């Protein structure tokens, strides 16, 4: 597996995202809403670098992928989410690929009437977008490759890698 972003590069990107967050919200109370499971590393590293009154919650989005590159049926679960009515909400996900996950999530979250609703992804895959929206904060723009590590998985493995790796064609089934 080749390394796409080293631990140090990820670290620098997360610091940048933390700085952007702090500048944007300027002392306002903020709810960070992580998208399970891929966002866990980013959420954990981000919140420790943002000096704001933060509450943290999680929602679940899973697309049961037929293959690594074809998104399948998308399921969103909001049970267990904290109250977001009148809150400033920042949704945090691992990667913006086609954008369907983030886009559908926003539709669902808006129904709960947050004061503001913005989005952050660690990664944005180049040339794959199929929706009208763009994430508000992006850590890194990456080429169209299948990546794992720092929260991202292939068949539920590799999430624990401290760096971001790209799987070679022959390492991906289907
Ligand atoms: P989207 O709905 O196509 O934007 O896909 C977003 C979700 O697909 C992410 O939250 C990831 O779980 C997954 N995903 C997309 N690309 C990759 C990848 O390269 N590696 C691992 N997971 C990915
Ligand atoms: Mg995900």
Coordinates of C-alpha atoms and ligand atoms in Angstrom, one line a residue:
X1 CA 0.0 0.0 0.0
X2 CA 1.4 3.4 -0.9
X3 CA 1.2 6.4 1.5
X4 CA -0.9 9.3 0.3
X5 CA -0.7 11.4 3.4
X6 CA 1.8 10.9 6.3
X7 CA 0.9 11.2 9.9
X8 CA 2.6 14.6 10.0
X9 CA 0.7 15.8 6.9
X10 CA -2.6 14.7 8.5
X11 CA -1.6 16.5 11.7
X12 CA -0.9 19.7 9.8
X13 CA -4.3 19.4 8.0
X14 CA -6.2 18.8 11.2
X15 CA -4.6 21.9 12.8
X16 CA -5.6 23.9 9.8
X17 CA -9.2 22.7 10.1
X18 CA -9.2 23.5 13.8
X19 CA -7.9 27.0 13.1
X20 CA -10.6 27.6 10.5
X21 CA -13.3 26.3 12.9
X22 CA -12.1 28.6 15.7
X23 CA -12.0 31.6 13.4
X24 CA -15.4 30.9 11.9
X25 CA -17.3 30.4 15.1
X26 CA -15.4 32.9 17.2
X27 CA -16.4 32.0 20.7
X28 CA -19.9 30.7 19.9
X29 CA -21.1 27.4 21.4
X30 CA -20.7 24.6 18.8
X31 CA -22.1 21.1 18.3
X32 CA -19.7 18.8 16.4
X33 CA -21.7 16.0 14.8
X34 CA -19.4 13.3 13.7
X35 CA -20.5 10.7 11.0
X36 CA -19.7 7.2 12.2
X37 CA -17.5 5.4 11.8
X38 CA -15.0 7.1 9.5
X39 CA -14.9 10.5 11.3
X40 CA -13.7 9.2 14.7
X41 CA -10.1 10.1 14.3
X42 CA -10.7 13.6 12.9
X43 CA -13.3 14.4 15.5
X44 CA -11.0 13.3 18.4
X45 CA -8.0 15.2 17.0
X46 CA -10.1 18.3 16.0
X47 CA -11.9 18.9 19.2
X48 CA -8.7 18.9 21.3
X49 CA -7.4 21.8 19.2
X50 CA -10.5 24.0 19.1
X51 CA -10.9 26.3 22.1
X52 CA -14.7 26.8 22.0
X53 CA -17.5 25.5 24.2
X54 CA -18.1 22.3 22.2
X55 CA -20.6 19.5 22.6
X56 CA -20.0 16.3 20.6
X57 CA -22.5 13.9 19.1
X58 CA -22.5 11.2 16.4
X59 CA -24.9 10.1 13.7
X60 CA -24.5 7.0 11.6
X61 CA -24.4 6.9 7.8
X62 CA -23.6 3.7 6.0
X63 CA -23.7 2.9 2.3
X64 CA -23.5 -0.8 1.9
X65 CA -21.1 -0.7 -1.0
X66 CA -21.4 -3.3 -3.7
X67 CA -17.8 -2.6 -4.6
X68 CA -15.2 -0.3 -3.2
X69 CA -16.0 2.4 -5.8
X70 CA -19.8 2.1 -6.3
X71 CA -21.9 3.6 -3.5
X72 CA -24.8 1.3 -2.6
X73 CA -27.9 1.8 -0.5
X74 CA -27.5 4.7 1.8
X75 CA -28.8 4.4 5.4
X76 CA -28.9 7.3 7.8
X77 CA -29.6 6.9 11.5
X78 CA -30.0 9.9 13.8
X79 CA -31.0 8.0 17.0
X80 CA -28.6 8.9 19.8
X81 CA -28.0 12.3 18.3
X82 CA -28.0 15.2 20.8
X83 CA -30.7 18.0 20.6
X84 CA -29.5 20.3 17.8
X85 CA -32.5 22.8 17.7
X86 CA -31.1 26.4 17.7
X87 CA -27.5 25.1 18.0
X88 CA -24.6 25.9 15.7
X89 CA -23.9 22.5 14.1
X90 CA -20.8 21.4 12.3
X91 CA -21.1 18.0 10.6
X92 CA -17.8 16.2 10.3
X93 CA -17.1 13.3 8.0
X94 CA -14.1 11.5 6.7
X95 CA -14.4 11.9 3.0
X96 CA -16.6 13.6 0.4
X97 CA -16.7 11.3 -2.5
X98 CA -19.9 11.4 -4.6
X99 CA -21.4 13.7 -1.9
X100 CA -24.6 11.8 -1.5
X101 CA -24.0 11.0 2.2
X102 CA -23.4 14.6 3.2
X103 CA -26.2 15.9 1.0
X104 CA -28.8 13.4 2.4
X105 CA -27.6 14.0 5.9
X106 CA -28.1 17.8 5.6
X107 CA -31.7 17.3 4.4
X108 CA -32.4 15.2 7.5
X109 CA -30.6 17.5 10.0
X110 CA -32.3 20.6 8.7
X111 CA -35.6 19.1 9.8
X112 CA -34.3 19.5 13.4
X113 CA -34.0 23.3 13.0
X114 CA -30.3 24.0 14.0
X115 CA -29.4 27.7 14.2
X116 CA -26.7 27.1 11.6
X117 CA -25.5 24.0 9.7
X118 CA -22.1 23.6 8.1
X119 CA -20.0 20.7 6.9
X120 CA -16.4 19.6 7.2
X121 CA -14.6 16.6 5.6
X122 CA -11.0 15.6 6.0
X123 CA -10.8 14.6 2.4
X124 CA -12.5 15.5 -0.9
X125 CA -12.0 13.1 -3.8
X126 CA -11.3 14.8 -7.1
X127 CA -13.8 14.5 -9.9
X128 CA -16.4 12.4 -8.2
X129 CA -19.0 14.8 -7.1
X130 CA -22.7 14.0 -8.1
X131 CA -24.5 16.6 -5.9
X132 CA -24.9 20.4 -6.0
X133 CA -23.3 21.1 -2.6
X134 CA -19.7 21.5 -1.6
X135 CA -18.4 20.9 1.9
X136 CA -17.6 24.2 3.8
X137 CA -14.2 23.0 5.2
X138 CA -11.9 20.5 3.4
X139 CA -8.7 19.2 4.8
X140 CA -7.2 17.8 1.7
X141 CA -8.2 17.4 -2.0
X142 CA -7.1 13.9 -3.1
X143 CA -6.9 12.1 -6.4
X144 CA -9.6 9.5 -7.3
X145 CA -8.1 6.5 -5.5
X146 CA -9.5 4.3 -2.8
X147 CA -8.0 5.4 0.5
X148 CA -7.8 3.8 3.9
X149 CA -6.4 4.7 7.4
X150 CA -7.1 7.5 9.9
X151 CA -10.7 6.3 10.3
X152 CA -11.3 5.2 6.7
X153 CA -11.8 1.5 6.0
X154 CA -11.8 -1.2 3.3
X155 CA -14.3 -3.9 4.4
X156 CA -14.0 -2.5 8.0
X157 CA -10.3 -2.9 8.1
X158 CA -7.4 -0.4 8.2
X159 CA -9.3 2.3 10.2
X160 CA -6.5 2.3 12.8
X161 CA -3.6 3.2 10.5
X162 CA -2.1 6.5 11.7
X163 CA -1.5 7.6 8.0
X164 CA -3.6 7.6 4.9
X165 CA -2.8 4.9 2.4
X166 CA -4.1 4.2 -1.1
X167 CA -5.0 0.7 -2.1
X168 CA -3.7 -0.6 -5.4
X169 CA -6.1 -1.8 -8.0
X170 CA -5.3 -5.5 -7.3
X171 CA -5.9 -5.0 -3.6
X172 CA -9.6 -4.1 -4.1
X173 CA -12.1 -6.8 -4.9
X174 CA -14.8 -6.1 -7.4
Ligands
LIG1 P1 -20.2 9.6 -0.7 O1 -21.6 9.5 -0.2 O2 -20.0 9.0 -2.1 O3 -19.7 11.0 -0.6 O4 -19.3 8.7 0.2 C1 -19.0 9.0 1.4 C2 -18.7 7.8 2.2 O5 -18.2 6.7 1.4 C3 -17.6 8.1 3.2 O6 -18.2 8.5 4.4 C4 -16.8 6.8 3.3 O7 -17.4 6.0 4.3 C5 -17.0 6.1 2.0 N1 -15.9 6.3 1.1 C6 -15.8 7.0 -0.1 N2 -14.6 6.9 -0.7 C7 -13.9 6.1 0.1 C8 -12.5 5.7 0.1 O8 -11.7 6.0 -0.8 N3 -12.1 4.9 1.2 C9 -12.9 4.6 2.2 N4 -14.2 5.0 2.3 C10 -14.7 5.7 1.2
LIG2 MG1 -18.3 7.0 6.2

